[in-house]
Short mmCIF file of C-alpha atoms in Angstrom, two decimals:
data_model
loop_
_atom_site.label_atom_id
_atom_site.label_comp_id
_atom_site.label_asym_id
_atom_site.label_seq_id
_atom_site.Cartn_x
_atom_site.Cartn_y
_atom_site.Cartn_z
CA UNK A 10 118.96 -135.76 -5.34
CA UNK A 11 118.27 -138.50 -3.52
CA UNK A 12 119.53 -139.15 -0.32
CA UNK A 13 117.28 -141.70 1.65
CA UNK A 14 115.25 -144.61 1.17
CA UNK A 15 113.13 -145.86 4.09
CA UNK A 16 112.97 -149.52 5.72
CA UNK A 17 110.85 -151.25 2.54
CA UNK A 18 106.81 -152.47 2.99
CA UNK A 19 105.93 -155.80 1.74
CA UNK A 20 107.11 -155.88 -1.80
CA UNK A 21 105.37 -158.88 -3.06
CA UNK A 22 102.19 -158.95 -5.50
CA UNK A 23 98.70 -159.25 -3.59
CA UNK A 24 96.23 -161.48 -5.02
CA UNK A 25 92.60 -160.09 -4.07
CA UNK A 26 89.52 -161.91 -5.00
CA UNK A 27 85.94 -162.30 -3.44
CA UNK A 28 85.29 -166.07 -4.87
CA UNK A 29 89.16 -167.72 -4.80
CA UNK A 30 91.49 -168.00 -2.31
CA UNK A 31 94.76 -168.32 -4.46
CA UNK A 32 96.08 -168.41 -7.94
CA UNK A 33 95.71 -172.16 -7.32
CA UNK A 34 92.09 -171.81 -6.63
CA UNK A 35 90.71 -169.98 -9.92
CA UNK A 36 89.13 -172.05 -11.96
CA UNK A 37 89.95 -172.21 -15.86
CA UNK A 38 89.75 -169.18 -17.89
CA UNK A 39 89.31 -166.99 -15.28
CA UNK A 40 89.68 -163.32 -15.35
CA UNK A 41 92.27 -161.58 -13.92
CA UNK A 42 92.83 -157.98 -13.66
CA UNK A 43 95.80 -155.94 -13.98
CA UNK A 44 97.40 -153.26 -16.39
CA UNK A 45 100.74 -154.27 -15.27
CA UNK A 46 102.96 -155.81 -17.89
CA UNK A 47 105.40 -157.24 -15.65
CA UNK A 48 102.15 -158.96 -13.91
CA UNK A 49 100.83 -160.00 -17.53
CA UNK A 50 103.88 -162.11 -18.85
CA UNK A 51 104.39 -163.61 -14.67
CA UNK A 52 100.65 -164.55 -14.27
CA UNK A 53 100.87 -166.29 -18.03
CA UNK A 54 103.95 -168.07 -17.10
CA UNK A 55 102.37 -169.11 -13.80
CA UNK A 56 98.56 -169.58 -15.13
CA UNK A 57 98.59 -169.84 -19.08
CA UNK A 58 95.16 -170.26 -19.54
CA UNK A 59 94.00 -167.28 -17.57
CA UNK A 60 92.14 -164.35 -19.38
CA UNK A 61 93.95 -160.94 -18.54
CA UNK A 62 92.40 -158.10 -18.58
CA UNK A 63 92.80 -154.86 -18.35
CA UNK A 64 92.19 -152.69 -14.70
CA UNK A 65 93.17 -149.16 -14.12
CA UNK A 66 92.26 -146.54 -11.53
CA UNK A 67 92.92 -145.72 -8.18
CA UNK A 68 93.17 -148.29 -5.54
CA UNK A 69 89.99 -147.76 -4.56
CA UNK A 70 88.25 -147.86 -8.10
CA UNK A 71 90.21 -151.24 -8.71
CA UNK A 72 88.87 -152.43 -5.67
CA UNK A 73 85.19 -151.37 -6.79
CA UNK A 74 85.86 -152.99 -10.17
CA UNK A 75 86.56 -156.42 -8.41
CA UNK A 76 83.46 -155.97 -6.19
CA UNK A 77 81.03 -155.01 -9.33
CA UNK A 78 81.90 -158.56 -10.45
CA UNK A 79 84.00 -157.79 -13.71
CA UNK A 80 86.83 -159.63 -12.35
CA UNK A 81 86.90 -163.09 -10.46
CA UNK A 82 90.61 -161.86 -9.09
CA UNK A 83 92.82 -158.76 -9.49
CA UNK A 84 96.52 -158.48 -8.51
CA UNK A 85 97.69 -155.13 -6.63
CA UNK A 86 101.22 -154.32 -4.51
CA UNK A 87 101.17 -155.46 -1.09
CA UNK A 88 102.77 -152.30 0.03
CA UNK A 89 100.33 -149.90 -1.41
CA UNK A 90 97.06 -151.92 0.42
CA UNK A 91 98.52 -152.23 3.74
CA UNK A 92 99.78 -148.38 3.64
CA UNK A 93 95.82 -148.06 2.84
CA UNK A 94 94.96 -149.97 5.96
CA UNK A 95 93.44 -152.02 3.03
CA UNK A 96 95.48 -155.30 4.11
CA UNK A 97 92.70 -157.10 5.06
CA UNK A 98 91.31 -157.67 1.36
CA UNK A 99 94.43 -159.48 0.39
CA UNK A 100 93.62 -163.32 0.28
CA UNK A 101 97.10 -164.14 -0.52
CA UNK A 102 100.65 -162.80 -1.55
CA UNK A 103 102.75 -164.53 -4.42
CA UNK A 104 106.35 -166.10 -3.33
CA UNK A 105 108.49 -163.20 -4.38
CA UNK A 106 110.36 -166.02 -6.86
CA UNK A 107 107.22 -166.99 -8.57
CA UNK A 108 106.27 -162.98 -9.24
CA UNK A 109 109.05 -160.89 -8.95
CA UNK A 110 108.37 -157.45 -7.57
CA UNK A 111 108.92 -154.48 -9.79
CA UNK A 112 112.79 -152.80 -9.47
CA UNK A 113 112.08 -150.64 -5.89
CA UNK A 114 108.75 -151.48 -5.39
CA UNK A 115 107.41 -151.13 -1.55
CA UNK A 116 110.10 -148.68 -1.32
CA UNK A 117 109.76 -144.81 -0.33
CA UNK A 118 113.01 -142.55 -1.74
CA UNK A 119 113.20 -139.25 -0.33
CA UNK A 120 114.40 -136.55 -2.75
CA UNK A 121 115.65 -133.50 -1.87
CA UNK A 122 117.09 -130.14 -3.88
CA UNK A 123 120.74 -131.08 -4.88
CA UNK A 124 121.97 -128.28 -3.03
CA UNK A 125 120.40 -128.38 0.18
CA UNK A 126 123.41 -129.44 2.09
CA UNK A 127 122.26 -129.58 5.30
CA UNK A 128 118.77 -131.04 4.87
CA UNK A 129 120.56 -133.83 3.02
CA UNK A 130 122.59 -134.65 5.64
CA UNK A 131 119.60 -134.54 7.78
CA UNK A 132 117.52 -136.56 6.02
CA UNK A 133 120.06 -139.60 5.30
CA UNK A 134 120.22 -140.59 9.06
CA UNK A 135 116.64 -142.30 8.09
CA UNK A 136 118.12 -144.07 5.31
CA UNK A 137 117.37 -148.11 5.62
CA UNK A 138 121.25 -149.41 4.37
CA UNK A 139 119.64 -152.72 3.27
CA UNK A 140 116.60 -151.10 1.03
CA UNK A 141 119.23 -148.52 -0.24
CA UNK A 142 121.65 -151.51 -1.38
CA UNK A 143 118.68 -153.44 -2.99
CA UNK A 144 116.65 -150.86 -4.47
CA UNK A 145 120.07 -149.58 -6.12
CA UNK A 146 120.49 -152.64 -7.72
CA UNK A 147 117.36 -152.96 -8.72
CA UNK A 148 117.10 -149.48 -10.35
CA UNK A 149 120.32 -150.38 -12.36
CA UNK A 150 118.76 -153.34 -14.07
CA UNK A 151 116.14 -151.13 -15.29
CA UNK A 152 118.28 -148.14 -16.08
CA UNK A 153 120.30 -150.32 -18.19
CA UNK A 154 117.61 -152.09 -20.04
CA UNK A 155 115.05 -149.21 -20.31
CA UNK A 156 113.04 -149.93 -18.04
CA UNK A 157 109.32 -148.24 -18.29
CA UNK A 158 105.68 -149.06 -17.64
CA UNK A 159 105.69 -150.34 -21.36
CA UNK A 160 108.61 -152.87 -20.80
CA UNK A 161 107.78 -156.50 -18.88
CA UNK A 162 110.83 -156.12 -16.35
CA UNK A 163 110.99 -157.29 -12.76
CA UNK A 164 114.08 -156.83 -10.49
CA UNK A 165 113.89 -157.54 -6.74
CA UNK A 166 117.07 -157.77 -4.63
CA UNK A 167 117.46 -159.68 -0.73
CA UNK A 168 120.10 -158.45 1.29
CA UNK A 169 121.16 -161.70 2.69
CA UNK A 170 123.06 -160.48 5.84
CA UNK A 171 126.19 -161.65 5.48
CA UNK A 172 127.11 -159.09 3.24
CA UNK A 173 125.95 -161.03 -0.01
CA UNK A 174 122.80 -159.81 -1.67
CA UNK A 175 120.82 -161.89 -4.06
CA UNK A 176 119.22 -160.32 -7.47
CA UNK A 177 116.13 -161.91 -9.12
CA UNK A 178 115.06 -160.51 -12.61
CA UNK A 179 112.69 -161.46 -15.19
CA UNK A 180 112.06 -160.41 -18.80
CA UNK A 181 109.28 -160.91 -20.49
CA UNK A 182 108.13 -160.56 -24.62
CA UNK A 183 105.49 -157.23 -24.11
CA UNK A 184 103.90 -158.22 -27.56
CA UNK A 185 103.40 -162.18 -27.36
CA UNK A 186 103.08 -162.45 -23.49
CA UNK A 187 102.77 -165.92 -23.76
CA UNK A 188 106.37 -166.43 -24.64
CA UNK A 189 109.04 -167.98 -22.32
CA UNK A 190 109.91 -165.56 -19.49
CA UNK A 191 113.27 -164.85 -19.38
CA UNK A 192 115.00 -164.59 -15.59
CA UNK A 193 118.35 -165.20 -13.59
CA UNK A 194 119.58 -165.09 -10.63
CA UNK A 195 123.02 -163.57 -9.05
CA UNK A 196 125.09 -163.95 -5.96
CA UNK A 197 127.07 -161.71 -5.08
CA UNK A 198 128.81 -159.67 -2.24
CA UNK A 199 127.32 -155.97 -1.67
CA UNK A 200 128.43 -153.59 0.63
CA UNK A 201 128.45 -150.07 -1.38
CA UNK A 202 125.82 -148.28 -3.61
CA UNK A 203 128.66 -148.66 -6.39
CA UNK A 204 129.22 -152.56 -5.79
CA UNK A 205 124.94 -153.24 -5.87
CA UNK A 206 124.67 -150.82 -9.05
CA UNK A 207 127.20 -153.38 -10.85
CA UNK A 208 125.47 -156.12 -10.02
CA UNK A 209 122.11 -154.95 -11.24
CA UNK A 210 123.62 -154.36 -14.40
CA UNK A 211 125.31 -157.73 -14.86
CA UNK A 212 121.87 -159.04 -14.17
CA UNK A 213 120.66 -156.79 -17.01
CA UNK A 214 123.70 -158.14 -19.00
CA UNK A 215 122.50 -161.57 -18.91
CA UNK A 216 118.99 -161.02 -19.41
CA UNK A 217 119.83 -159.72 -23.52
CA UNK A 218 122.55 -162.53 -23.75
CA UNK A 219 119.38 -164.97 -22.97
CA UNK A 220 117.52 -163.49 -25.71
CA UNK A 221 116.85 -160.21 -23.75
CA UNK A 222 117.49 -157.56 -27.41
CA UNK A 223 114.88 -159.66 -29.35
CA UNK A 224 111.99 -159.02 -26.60
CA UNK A 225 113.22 -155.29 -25.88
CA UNK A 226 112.74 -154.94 -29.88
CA UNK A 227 109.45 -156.31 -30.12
CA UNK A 228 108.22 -154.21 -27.23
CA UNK A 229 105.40 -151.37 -28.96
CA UNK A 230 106.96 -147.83 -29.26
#
């Protein structure tokens, strides 16, 4: 079960290069590393004349990669540099509008056995109500449209403090990357796991009425 999310890290995109300052800065045609799909079809829309390719490993062999020249820029998580004491190599981080996060990413859930009562009521006290609310919602749009390494889906909710939270999510065509991205935006109020789940899957809702069902169908089995 799980029973606590902490307070979330930075959960924007990190753009790391040795040559470029920004997105901005790279010059045409550049190469950009990442094996992140959701990254793919948000870079094209940003940057369509980049050349993406692809960069796996650990942190530190993507890292390597960038520094043995075969990239002039890779994109990483914030989150997962700066929990690395790795901070320092990140030249800039995207506007969380222009590259939606990934659905709870930045985010630590604790999971526990479902039956382990009193550990569970332990372990909730560190529970960040905020992160749980967002990161709830965020799961839902991605429980209700599949959501898996192979899919081009980014959710990332803001608890606006007044009670309201605001949703951002983005499709986009896993196939023909360069298609239009698909995305929307919801208001709404959130003050219970149950009301941020609904929300997450309205989101989801109007992501296939945009066109959503055509790009989920062309995505590769």
């Amino acid at each position: 079960a799980l029973v606590a999310i902490l307070e979330r890290e930075d959960p924007r995109d990190a753009f790391i290069s040795n040559r470029y300052a920004s997105l901005a800065e790279l010059p045409q045609g550049a190469c950009v590393g990442t094996s992140s799909l959701r990254r793919v079809v948000q870079l094209k829309a940003l940057r369509p004349d980049l050349r993406i390719e692809p960069l796996r490993g650990n942190l530190d062999t993507r890292l390597r990669k960038l520094d043995e020249g075969g990239y002039d820029a890779i994109v990483l998580a914030a989150a997962g540099l700066k929990r690395l004491g790795l901070g320092a190599r990140i030249r800039a981080t995207f506007d969380a509008e222009d590259m939606i996060p990934a659905a709870g990413q930045g985010a630590l859930g604790l999971e526990i056995r479902a039956d382990a009562r009193t550990l569970g009521q332990a372990v909730a006290t560190l529970s960040h109500r905020p992160t749980w609310l967002a990161t709830h919602a965020e799961r839902a749009v991605s429980r209700a449209l599949g959501g898996s390494c192979s899919v081009p889906l980014a959710a990332h909710a803001v608890w606006l403090g007044d009670g309201r939270m605001q949703l951002d999510v983005a499709l986009g065509h896993a196939a023909q990357p360069e298609q239009p991205l698909l995305k929307a935006r919801l208001l709404a109020d959130v003050t219970t796991t149950e009301a941020a789940e609904a929300l997450g899957r309205e989101a989801a809702e109007r992501l296939v009425a945009a066109g959503g069902a055509a790009y989920l169908a062309a995505q590769p089995a």
